[in-house]
Structure formats: C-alpha cells, structure tokens
Coordinates of C-alpha atoms in Angstrom, one line a residue:
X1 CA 97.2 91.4 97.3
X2 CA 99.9 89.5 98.9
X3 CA 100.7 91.7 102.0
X4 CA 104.1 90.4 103.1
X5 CA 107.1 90.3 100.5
X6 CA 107.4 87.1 98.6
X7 CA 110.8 87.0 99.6
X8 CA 109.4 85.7 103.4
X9 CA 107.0 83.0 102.0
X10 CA 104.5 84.4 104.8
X11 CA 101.5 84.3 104.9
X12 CA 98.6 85.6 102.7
X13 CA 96.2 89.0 103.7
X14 CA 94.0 88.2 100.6
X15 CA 90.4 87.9 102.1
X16 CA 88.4 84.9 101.6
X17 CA 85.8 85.1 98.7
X18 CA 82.6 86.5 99.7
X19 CA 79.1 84.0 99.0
X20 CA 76.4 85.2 97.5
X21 CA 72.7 85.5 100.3
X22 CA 74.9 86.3 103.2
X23 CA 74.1 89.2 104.3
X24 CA 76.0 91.2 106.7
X25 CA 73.5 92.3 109.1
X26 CA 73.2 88.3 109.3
X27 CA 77.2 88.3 109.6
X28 CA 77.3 90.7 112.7
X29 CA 74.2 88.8 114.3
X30 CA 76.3 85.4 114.2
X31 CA 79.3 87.2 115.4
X32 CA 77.4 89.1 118.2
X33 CA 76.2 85.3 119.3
X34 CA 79.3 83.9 118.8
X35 CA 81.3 86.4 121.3
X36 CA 78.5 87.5 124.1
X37 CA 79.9 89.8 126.1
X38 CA 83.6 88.9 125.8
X39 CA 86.7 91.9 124.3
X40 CA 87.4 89.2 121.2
X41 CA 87.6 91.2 117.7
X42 CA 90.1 89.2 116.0
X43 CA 91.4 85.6 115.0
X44 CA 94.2 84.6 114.1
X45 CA 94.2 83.5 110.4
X46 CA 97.9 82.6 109.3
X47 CA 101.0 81.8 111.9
X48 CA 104.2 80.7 110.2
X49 CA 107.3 80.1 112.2
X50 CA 107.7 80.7 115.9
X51 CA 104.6 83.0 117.2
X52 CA 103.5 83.2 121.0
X53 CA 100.0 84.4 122.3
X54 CA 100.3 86.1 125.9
X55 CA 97.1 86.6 127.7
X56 CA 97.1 87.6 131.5
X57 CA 100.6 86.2 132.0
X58 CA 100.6 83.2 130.4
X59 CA 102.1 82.3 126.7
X60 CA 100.9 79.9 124.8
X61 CA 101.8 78.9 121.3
X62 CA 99.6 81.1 118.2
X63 CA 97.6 78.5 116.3
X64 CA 95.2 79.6 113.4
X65 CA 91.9 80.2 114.3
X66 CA 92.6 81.1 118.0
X67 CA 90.3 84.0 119.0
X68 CA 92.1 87.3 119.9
X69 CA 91.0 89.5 123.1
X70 CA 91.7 92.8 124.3
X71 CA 95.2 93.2 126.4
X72 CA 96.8 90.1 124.3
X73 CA 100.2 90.2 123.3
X74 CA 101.6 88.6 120.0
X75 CA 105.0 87.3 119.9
X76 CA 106.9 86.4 116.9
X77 CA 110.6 84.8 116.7
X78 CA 113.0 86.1 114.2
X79 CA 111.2 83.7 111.6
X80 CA 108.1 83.9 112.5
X81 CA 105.2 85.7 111.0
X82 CA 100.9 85.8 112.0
X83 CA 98.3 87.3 110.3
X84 CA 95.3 88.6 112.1
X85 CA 91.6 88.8 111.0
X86 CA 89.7 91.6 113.5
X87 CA 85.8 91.1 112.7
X88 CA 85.7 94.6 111.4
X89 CA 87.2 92.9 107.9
X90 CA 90.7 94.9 108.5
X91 CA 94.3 92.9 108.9
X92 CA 97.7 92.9 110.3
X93 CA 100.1 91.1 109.2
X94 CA 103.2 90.9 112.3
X95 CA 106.4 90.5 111.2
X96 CA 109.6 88.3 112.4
X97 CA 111.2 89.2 115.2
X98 CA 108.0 91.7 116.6
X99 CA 106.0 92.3 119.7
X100 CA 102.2 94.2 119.5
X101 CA 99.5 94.8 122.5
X102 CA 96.3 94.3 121.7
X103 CA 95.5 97.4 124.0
X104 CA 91.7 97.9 122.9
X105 CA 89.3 96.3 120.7
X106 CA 85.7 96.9 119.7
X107 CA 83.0 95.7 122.4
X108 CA 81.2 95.2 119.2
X109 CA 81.3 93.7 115.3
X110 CA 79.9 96.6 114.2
X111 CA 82.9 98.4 111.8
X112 CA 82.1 101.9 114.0
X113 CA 81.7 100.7 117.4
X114 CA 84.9 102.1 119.2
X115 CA 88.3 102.7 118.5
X116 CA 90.6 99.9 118.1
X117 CA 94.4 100.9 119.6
X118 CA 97.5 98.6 118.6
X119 CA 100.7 98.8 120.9
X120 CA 103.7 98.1 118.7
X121 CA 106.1 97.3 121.7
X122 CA 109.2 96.6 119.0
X123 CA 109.7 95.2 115.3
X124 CA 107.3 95.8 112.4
X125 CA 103.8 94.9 111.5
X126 CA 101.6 95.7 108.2
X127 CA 97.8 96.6 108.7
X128 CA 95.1 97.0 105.9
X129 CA 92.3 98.4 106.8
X130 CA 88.6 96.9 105.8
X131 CA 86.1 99.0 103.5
X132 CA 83.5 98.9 106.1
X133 CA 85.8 99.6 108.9
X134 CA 85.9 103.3 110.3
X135 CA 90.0 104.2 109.6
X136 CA 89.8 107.0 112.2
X137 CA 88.6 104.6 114.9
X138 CA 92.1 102.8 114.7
X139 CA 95.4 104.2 115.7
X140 CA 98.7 102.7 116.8
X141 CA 100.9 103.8 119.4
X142 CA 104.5 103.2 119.8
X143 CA 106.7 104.2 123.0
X144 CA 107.8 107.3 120.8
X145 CA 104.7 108.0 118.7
X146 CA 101.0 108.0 117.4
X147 CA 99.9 107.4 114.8
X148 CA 95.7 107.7 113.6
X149 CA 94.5 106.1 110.3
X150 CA 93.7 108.1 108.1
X151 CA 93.9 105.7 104.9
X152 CA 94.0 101.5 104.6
X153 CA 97.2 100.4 103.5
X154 CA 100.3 101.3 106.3
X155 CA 103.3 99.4 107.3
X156 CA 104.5 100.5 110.9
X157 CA 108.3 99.7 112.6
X158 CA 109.5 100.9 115.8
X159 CA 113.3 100.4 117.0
X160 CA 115.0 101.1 120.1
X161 CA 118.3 100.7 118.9
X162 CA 120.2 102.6 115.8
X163 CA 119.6 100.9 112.8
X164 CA 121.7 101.4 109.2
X165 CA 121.9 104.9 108.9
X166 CA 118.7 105.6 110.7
X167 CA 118.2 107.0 114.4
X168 CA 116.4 104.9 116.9
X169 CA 112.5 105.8 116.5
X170 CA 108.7 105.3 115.0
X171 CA 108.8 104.7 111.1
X172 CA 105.4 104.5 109.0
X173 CA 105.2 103.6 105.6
X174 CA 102.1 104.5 104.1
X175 CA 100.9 102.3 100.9
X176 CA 97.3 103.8 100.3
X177 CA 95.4 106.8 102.1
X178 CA 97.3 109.0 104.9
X179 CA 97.8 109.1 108.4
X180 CA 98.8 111.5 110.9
X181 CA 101.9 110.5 113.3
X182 CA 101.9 112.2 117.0
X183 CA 105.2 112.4 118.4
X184 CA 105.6 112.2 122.3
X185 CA 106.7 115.8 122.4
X186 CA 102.8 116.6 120.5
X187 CA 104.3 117.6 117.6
X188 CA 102.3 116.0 114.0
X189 CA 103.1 115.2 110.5

C-alpha cells in the first residue's frame, strides 16, 4: 500500500518483509538496548525533496535513518516529503509544504507504553497505524482541534488561511477505522 498518491513519486509506507525466527520480544529487547533511556520512537525511513529536522533550536537537514526524539519538529519544503517509522510499527507520511511536533513519544518500544501526541503546526500528513500498536494511545492535535485514533488509516490537514471553497480549519480524512475530532470549543464528531 503506497501511502502517498503516485502523482508525488514520494516515498513508500509499505513495511519491510518480516524474517522468519525473529521474534518480537527479541525485537523490543534490541530496541530497549538500542535507545537506553533516551525519548527516540521513530526513524526516519524516506526523505524526498527539501525536509529539515529541528531539535532544541537547531535545523539540520532529514537524512534517512536519523533517529527521531520527543519535541522534534519536521520540516518539509513545498516538494518535499518524509516518511517516519515510530518503533511501535505505525507510520506517517508528511507532506510538502508541512510542519508537525513531535510533542510526545513512548518512553518505551512496547506498542502500549504511553500515548504518542503529533502537533500538526500547518499542511498535511498521512498516518497508518501498526497492528500491534494501541490506536487509542495516539492522537493529534491541531491549533483548532483533536483528534484520538480510533482506527489505522487517516490523513490529517490543517490551514490557517481559506482554502478553495473551504473555511480555514482542521480536516481528517479517515481511510480505515474511526476517529473522534475535539474541537477547541469541546465539541466532538
């Protein structure tokens, strides 16, 4: 499942094939050693076009396999794209011209550790979320909305100007499952 339209040659989401005698009890073990006691859930598995990493500050240019860690922003240019891998097995695909927060990851590899929040400061992104991962541990928040997983397959876009036809505000699209969307006044759909 090609998670960005062909029309942007971007990046694939299709996840790598699994080997047979890897276990994942062995999986999280290496990934436990691998991160000690540092925030990182996610690497960076695709980056096409202009995409910038900012950590405390300072930007730095998205290269694929880069290590993602709580409160890291991702940047991308009107043409570019990235496609992150969080160790839970779910993905988000950011598109051109976006901006997203990393505003909290899992302390853990363990799919039910604690809740994963997204920041979608402006543009549009594309998550799928992993079987093993606990949907209703992950929600996104926009400056006009919130939304909680309820499903695996949603494409989020926020705007803070008019668009076409269509007021300035939070949009979800929702491919598989459901979700419930919090508006800042605490009204749900």
């Amino acid at each position: 499942m090609n998670l960005i339209p062909s029309a942007m040659r971007g990046p694939s989401l299709e996840p790598p094939k699994r080997s047979r005698g890897f276990s994942m009890v062995w999986l999280r073990c290496l990934v436990a050693l691998t991160l000690g006691g540092t925030a990182a859930a996610g690497e960076l598995v695709a980056v096409v076009g202009s995409v910038q990493v900012v950590r405390g500050g300072v930007t730095q240019p998205a290269k694929v396999g880069a290590r993602l860690e709580q409160g890291d922003e991702l940047v991308s240019q009107d043409a570019g794209e990235v496609v992150v891998r969080f160790d839970d097995g779910s993905r988000l695909a950011l598109r051109p011209g976006s901006r997203t927060a990393l505003a909290q990851l899992p302390q853990q590899p363990a799919p039910d550790a604690s809740t994963k929040v997204v920041r979608l400061i402006g543009g549009q992104l594309r998550y799928v979320s992993a079987p093993l991962a606990a949907p209703r541990n992950t929600r996104f928040e926009t400056s006009t909305a919130t939304v909680g997983i309820r499903g695996t397959d949603l494409e989020l876009a926020v705007t803070a100007q008019p668009a076409v036809n269509e007021p300035p505000g939070t949009f979800v699209r929702v491919r598989a499952g459901a979700v419930v969307v919090q508006a800042v006044d605490g009204t749900q759909t």
